[in-house]
């Protein structure tokens, strides 16, 4: 496959490949999110001893972002659960937030139903489908998200809706809510640097796309933003239809780094991306610098994505948008419409047929 | 690099490469673990509302195994934490189990010290080093593990010692302890099929090693045994000094599978391993079968590792030992002594020098 980097500065060509307008949705994140936050419903809360956020893929990762954002301050533990069932500890003191963008994710519907049987407090986040019917039938709080998006493009909305459930249930307070209210401005500020109108020479996301073309991206994050590295990886999978992997510090220093010691030929086909937080001081900074010095020479390319923003949530989303847009630009370079996820949809159809015939 | 598969049936040649005798340690797991379990100390317990297991690498994953083993039945939540700090919810109702095989892992020492400041109940698992001094100084329960092993080779001992802490603290009971007491027999039964004395034609671990030689292993597990796929991946890193990645069902059906749709050339350099549980029925079986049918043709090789054993813990360790031995056989084929982890040790030394000079 040949690459034409100039394509990324041709807005019309981009539009022709991005047929369903994934970039258009992202371009409008700031205003859309500000509007969304204002119109979220309020439900009476009861509190909880722990929170389980259950969902899959683009919906589940909203839970990971909430956990990463809140774990340094929150006195209540948050678990993210990606399966049909629930852990045994879920009981009438647990708040279970079931997130399914489509509302039809079979794992999430199964877990939500089980949560109700276990007597947990259940809140739902969805744009429609079976989960909204389930909420309505059982008189459960339903926090909506805008319809008609790819689930992965709904991340800021899913996160805000789930956070509203936490606010209503007294799990978070005004301070955390203020973080969220500042987020739309940050999104727009980041986007102004990486949208198609910004030329390649000044556009970090375009540069990353050009550099990772033809290679397999390996994204290294750090524990607190593990979800950001994971998101970047899954966006490469879903938008660009390409393989990728992610790991995180400090854990990767205890095993993953040895994978570079054999100096295997395949390493030259890996494109290494480090998501670096400007706040890293002791004990992270030295550790990460030394590690990257040792392994960088063996990779097929390297990029440091330095996050900006005034708080943890803002920095997480700054890096997220840079990665999201890089994955879309990669799809453009590959001549692939980023929106359709053919394999996921085919799998769902085959499964539905099997379920129906049983 | 050329491969000589016959090497794997030459026990003397294997011994010459496996200089520090990693295989000898593993061969003796059954008896050593049975002895270890019998001689574990007992400390008076107080119970806890939640458990945090903190550690890194080969020590942390013992926590993941405990969580996977117990989450279907345990009424107390277990978190595994891989960082210097602790989540904000840790308080005087939390049991924190700090695991560091060496006792000198800086992240774990930091987290253990913080746990004490937060008033949590703290138990320690270690073979020596600073963590044992910390336990002794603060009069904390110390559950020992055999000395002189590679941390990753200590997994069954670390898991048993941490489980004894859970038993002493009334978190688990006789039923779970009985699972553990049956484990040594299962280990030996699995090992009898995969040790060097079993020839390649009947030895699954040798076969996997031959097939993954020169390729990058991609290990797919399922949510409940996510840790087993992760362990296999890190064993390839640490023993064979080769890159690898892992993912898990059902989550991978929501993003990772799209990474196969571009049919990139690099996919032919990936060796796909599915860890399959014989108990998979609805809703897993169809989902996993359909997924593998779709993606297998694009991989550079494929292997199904079917677990055996009578309970979840036994099946987890059956797959673990098959993966562990495969990673060691791969190191033999690559002519690399599996024991030394040069990059990890070099990093630790450089960090210690920086810490000292500050």
Coordinates of N, CA, C and O in Angstrom, one line a residue, chain B residues 56-150:
Chain B
X56 N 3.4 -5.5 41.5 CA 3.8 -5.2 40.2 C 4.2 -6.5 39.5 O 4.7 -7.5 40.2
X57 N 4.0 -6.6 38.2 CA 4.5 -7.7 37.4 C 4.1 -9.1 37.9 O 2.9 -9.3 38.2
X58 N 5.0 -10.0 38.1 CA 4.8 -11.4 38.5 C 4.1 -11.4 39.9 O 3.5 -12.5 40.2
X59 N 4.3 -10.4 40.7 CA 3.6 -10.4 42.0 C 2.1 -9.9 41.8 O 1.2 -10.5 42.5
X60 N 1.9 -8.9 41.0 CA 0.6 -8.3 40.9 C -0.4 -9.4 40.2 O -1.5 -9.5 40.6
X61 N 0.2 -10.1 39.3 CA -0.7 -11.0 38.6 C -1.2 -12.1 39.5 O -2.3 -12.7 39.2
X62 N -0.6 -12.4 40.6 CA -1.1 -13.3 41.6 C -2.5 -12.8 42.1 O -3.4 -13.5 42.3
X63 N -2.5 -11.4 42.2 CA -3.8 -10.8 42.6 C -4.9 -11.0 41.6 O -6.0 -11.2 41.9
X64 N -4.5 -10.8 40.3 CA -5.4 -11.0 39.2 C -6.0 -12.4 39.2 O -7.2 -12.7 39.0
X65 N -5.1 -13.4 39.5 CA -5.6 -14.8 39.5 C -6.6 -15.0 40.7 O -7.6 -15.7 40.5
X66 N -6.3 -14.4 41.8 CA -7.2 -14.5 43.0 C -8.5 -13.9 42.6 O -9.6 -14.5 42.9
X67 N -8.5 -12.7 42.0 CA -9.7 -12.0 41.6 C -10.6 -12.9 40.6 O -11.8 -13.1 40.8
X68 N -9.9 -13.4 39.6 CA -10.6 -14.3 38.6 C -11.2 -15.5 39.3 O -12.3 -15.9 38.9
X69 N -10.4 -16.1 40.1 CA -10.8 -17.3 40.8 C -12.1 -17.1 41.7 O -13.0 -17.8 41.7
X70 N -12.0 -16.0 42.4 CA -13.0 -15.8 43.5 C -14.2 -14.9 43.1 O -15.2 -14.9 43.8
X71 N -14.1 -14.1 42.1 CA -15.2 -13.1 41.8 C -16.6 -13.6 41.7 O -17.6 -13.0 42.0
X72 N -16.7 -14.9 41.2 CA -18.1 -15.4 41.1 C -18.8 -15.8 42.4 O -20.0 -16.0 42.5
X73 N -18.0 -15.8 43.5 CA -18.6 -16.3 44.8 C -18.3 -15.3 45.9 O -19.1 -15.3 46.9
X74 N -17.3 -14.5 45.8 CA -16.9 -13.7 46.9 C -17.8 -12.4 47.2 O -18.0 -11.7 46.3
X75 N -18.2 -12.2 48.4 CA -19.1 -11.1 48.7 C -18.3 -9.8 49.0 O -18.9 -8.8 49.1
X76 N -17.0 -9.9 49.0 CA -16.2 -8.8 49.2 C -15.4 -8.5 47.9 O -14.9 -9.4 47.3
X77 N -15.4 -7.2 47.5 CA -14.7 -6.9 46.2 C -13.2 -6.9 46.4 O -12.7 -6.6 47.4
X78 N -12.5 -7.4 45.3 CA -11.1 -7.4 45.3 C -10.6 -6.5 44.2 O -11.1 -6.6 43.0
X79 N -9.7 -5.6 44.5 CA -9.0 -4.7 43.5 C -7.6 -5.1 43.4 O -6.9 -5.3 44.4
X80 N -7.0 -5.1 42.1 CA -5.6 -5.3 42.0 C -5.0 -3.9 41.6 O -5.6 -3.3 40.7
X81 N -4.0 -3.5 42.2 CA -3.5 -2.1 42.1 C -2.0 -2.1 41.7 O -1.2 -2.7 42.5
X82 N -1.7 -1.5 40.6 CA -0.3 -1.6 40.1 C 0.3 -0.2 40.0 O 0.5 0.4 38.9
X83 N 0.6 0.4 41.2 CA 1.1 1.8 41.1 C 1.7 2.1 42.5 O 1.6 1.4 43.4
X84 N 2.3 3.3 42.5 CA 3.0 3.8 43.8 C 2.0 4.2 44.9 O 2.3 4.1 46.0
X85 N 0.8 4.7 44.4 CA -0.2 5.2 45.4 C -1.3 4.1 45.6 O -1.1 3.0 45.3
X86 N -2.4 4.6 46.1 CA -3.5 3.7 46.3 C -4.8 4.5 46.0 O -4.8 5.7 46.0
X87 N -5.9 3.8 45.6 CA -7.1 4.6 45.4 C -7.6 5.3 46.6 O -7.3 4.8 47.8
X88 N -8.3 6.4 46.5 CA -8.7 7.2 47.6 C -9.6 6.5 48.6 O -9.7 6.8 49.8
X89 N -10.3 5.4 48.1 CA -11.3 4.8 49.0 C -10.7 3.9 50.1 O -11.4 3.5 51.0
X90 N -9.4 3.6 50.0 CA -8.7 2.8 51.0 C -8.8 3.5 52.4 O -8.4 4.6 52.6
X91 N -9.3 2.7 53.4 CA -9.4 3.3 54.7 C -9.3 2.1 55.8 O -8.8 1.1 55.4
X92 N -9.8 2.4 57.0 CA -9.6 1.4 58.0 C -10.5 0.2 57.9 O -10.4 -0.7 58.7
X93 N -11.3 0.1 56.9 CA -12.1 -1.0 56.6 C -11.6 -1.8 55.4 O -12.2 -2.8 54.9
X94 N -10.4 -1.4 54.9 CA -9.8 -2.1 53.8 C -8.7 -3.0 54.2 O -7.9 -2.7 55.1
X95 N -8.6 -4.2 53.6 CA -7.5 -5.1 53.8 C -6.6 -4.9 52.5 O -7.0 -5.1 51.4
X96 N -5.4 -4.4 52.8 CA -4.4 -4.2 51.7 C -3.3 -5.4 51.8 O -2.7 -5.5 52.8
X97 N -3.3 -6.2 50.8 CA -2.2 -7.2 50.7 C -1.1 -6.7 49.8 O -1.4 -6.6 48.6
X98 N 0.1 -6.5 50.4 CA 1.2 -6.0 49.5 C 2.0 -7.2 49.2 O 2.6 -7.9 50.0
X99 N 2.2 -7.4 47.9 CA 2.9 -8.6 47.4 C 4.2 -8.1 46.6 O 4.0 -7.3 45.6
X100 N 5.3 -8.5 47.1 CA 6.6 -8.2 46.3 C 7.5 -9.4 46.5 O 7.9 -9.7 47.6
X101 N 7.7 -10.2 45.4 CA 8.5 -11.4 45.6 C 9.8 -11.0 46.2 O 10.2 -11.6 47.2
X102 N 10.5 -10.1 45.6 CA 11.9 -9.7 46.1 C 11.8 -8.9 47.4 O 12.7 -9.0 48.2
X103 N 10.7 -8.3 47.6 CA 10.5 -7.4 48.8 C 11.1 -6.0 48.5 O 11.0 -5.1 49.4
X104 N 11.6 -5.8 47.3 CA 12.3 -4.5 47.1 C 11.7 -3.7 45.9 O 12.3 -2.7 45.4
X105 N 10.5 -4.0 45.5 CA 9.8 -3.3 44.5 C 9.4 -1.9 44.9 O 8.6 -1.8 45.9
X106 N 9.9 -0.9 44.3 CA 9.7 0.5 44.9 C 8.2 0.9 44.9 O 7.7 1.5 45.8
X107 N 7.4 0.5 43.8 CA 6.0 0.8 43.8 C 5.3 0.2 45.0 O 4.4 0.8 45.6
X108 N 5.6 -1.1 45.2 CA 4.8 -1.8 46.2 C 5.2 -1.3 47.6 O 4.3 -1.2 48.5
X109 N 6.5 -1.0 47.8 CA 6.9 -0.4 49.2 C 6.2 0.9 49.4 O 5.7 1.2 50.5
X110 N 6.1 1.7 48.4 CA 5.4 3.0 48.5 C 3.9 2.8 48.8 O 3.4 3.4 49.7
X111 N 3.2 1.9 48.1 CA 1.8 1.7 48.3 C 1.6 1.1 49.7 O 0.6 1.4 50.4
X112 N 2.4 0.1 50.1 CA 2.3 -0.5 51.5 C 2.4 0.5 52.6 O 1.6 0.5 53.6
X113 N 3.3 1.4 52.4 CA 3.6 2.5 53.4 C 2.4 3.4 53.5 O 1.9 3.8 54.6
X114 N 1.8 3.8 52.3 CA 0.6 4.6 52.3 C -0.6 3.9 52.9 O -1.4 4.6 53.6
X115 N -0.7 2.6 52.7 CA -1.8 1.9 53.3 C -1.8 2.0 54.8 O -2.9 2.1 55.4
X116 N -0.6 1.9 55.3 CA -0.5 2.0 56.8 C -0.9 3.3 57.3 O -1.6 3.5 58.3
X117 N -0.5 4.4 56.6 CA -0.8 5.7 56.9 C -2.3 6.0 56.9 O -2.9 6.7 57.6
X118 N -3.0 5.3 55.9 CA -4.4 5.4 55.8 C -5.2 4.6 56.8 O -6.4 4.6 56.8
X119 N -4.5 3.8 57.6 CA -5.1 3.1 58.7 C -5.7 1.7 58.2 O -6.5 1.1 58.9
X120 N -5.3 1.3 57.0 CA -5.8 0.0 56.5 C -5.2 -1.2 57.2 O -4.1 -1.0 57.8
X121 N -5.9 -2.3 57.2 CA -5.2 -3.6 57.7 C -4.3 -3.9 56.6 O -4.7 -4.0 55.4
X122 N -3.0 -4.2 56.9 CA -2.0 -4.5 55.9 C -1.4 -5.9 56.2 O -1.0 -6.2 57.3
X123 N -1.4 -6.7 55.1 CA -0.7 -8.0 55.2 C 0.4 -8.0 54.1 O 0.2 -7.3 53.1
X124 N 1.5 -8.7 54.3 CA 2.5 -8.7 53.3 C 2.9 -10.1 52.9 O 2.7 -11.1 53.6
X125 N 3.3 -10.2 51.6 CA 3.7 -11.5 51.0 C 5.1 -11.2 50.3 O 5.1 -10.4 49.5
X126 N 6.1 -11.9 50.8 CA 7.4 -11.7 50.2 C 8.4 -12.8 50.6 O 8.2 -13.5 51.5
X127 N 9.5 -12.8 49.8 CA 10.6 -13.8 50.2 C 11.7 -13.1 51.0 O 12.6 -13.8 51.4
X128 N 11.6 -11.8 51.2 CA 12.6 -11.1 51.9 C 12.7 -9.6 51.7 O 11.6 -9.0 51.4
X129 N 13.9 -9.0 51.7 CA 14.0 -7.6 51.3 C 13.4 -6.6 52.2 O 13.0 -6.9 53.4
X130 N 13.2 -5.4 51.7 CA 12.6 -4.3 52.5 C 11.2 -4.6 53.0 O 10.8 -4.1 54.1
X131 N 10.4 -5.3 52.2 CA 9.0 -5.5 52.6 C 8.9 -6.3 53.9 O 8.1 -6.1 54.8
X132 N 9.8 -7.3 54.0 CA 9.8 -8.1 55.3 C 10.3 -7.3 56.5 O 9.8 -7.4 57.6
X133 N 11.2 -6.4 56.2 CA 11.7 -5.5 57.3 C 10.5 -4.6 57.7 O 10.3 -4.3 58.9
X134 N 9.8 -4.0 56.7 CA 8.7 -3.2 56.9 C 7.6 -3.9 57.8 O 7.0 -3.4 58.7
X135 N 7.4 -5.2 57.4 CA 6.4 -6.0 58.1 C 6.8 -6.2 59.6 O 6.0 -6.0 60.5
X136 N 8.1 -6.5 59.7 CA 8.6 -6.8 61.1 C 8.5 -5.5 61.9 O 8.1 -5.6 63.1
X137 N 8.9 -4.4 61.4 CA 9.0 -3.1 62.1 C 7.6 -2.7 62.6 O 7.4 -2.1 63.6
X138 N 6.6 -3.0 61.7 CA 5.2 -2.5 62.0 C 4.3 -3.6 62.5 O 3.1 -3.4 62.6
X139 N 5.0 -4.7 62.8 CA 4.2 -5.9 63.4 C 3.0 -6.3 62.5 O 1.9 -6.5 63.0
X140 N 3.3 -6.5 61.2 CA 2.3 -6.8 60.3 C 2.4 -8.3 59.9 O 3.5 -8.9 59.9
X141 N 1.3 -9.0 59.6 CA 1.4 -10.4 59.1 C 2.4 -10.5 57.9 O 2.3 -9.6 57.0
X142 N 3.3 -11.4 57.9 CA 4.1 -11.7 56.8 C 4.0 -13.1 56.3 O 4.3 -14.1 57.1
X143 N 3.5 -13.3 55.1 CA 3.4 -14.6 54.5 C 4.5 -14.9 53.6 O 4.6 -14.2 52.6
X144 N 5.4 -15.8 54.0 CA 6.6 -16.0 53.2 C 6.4 -16.8 51.9 O 5.4 -17.4 51.8
X145 N 7.3 -16.7 51.0 CA 7.4 -17.5 49.8 C 8.8 -18.0 49.7 O 9.7 -17.4 50.2
X146 N 9.0 -19.2 49.0 CA 10.4 -19.7 48.9 C 11.3 -18.7 48.2 O 11.0 -18.0 47.3
X147 N 12.5 -18.7 48.7 CA 13.6 -17.8 48.2 C 14.2 -18.3 46.9 O 14.1 -19.5 46.6
X148 N 14.9 -17.4 46.2 CA 15.8 -17.8 45.2 C 15.2 -18.1 43.8 O 15.8 -18.8 43.0
X149 N 13.9 -17.7 43.7 CA 13.3 -18.0 42.4 C 13.2 -16.7 41.5 O 13.4 -15.6 42.1
X150 N 12.9 -16.9 40.2 CA 12.5 -15.7 39.5 C 11.1 -15.4 40.0 O 10.3 -16.2 40.1

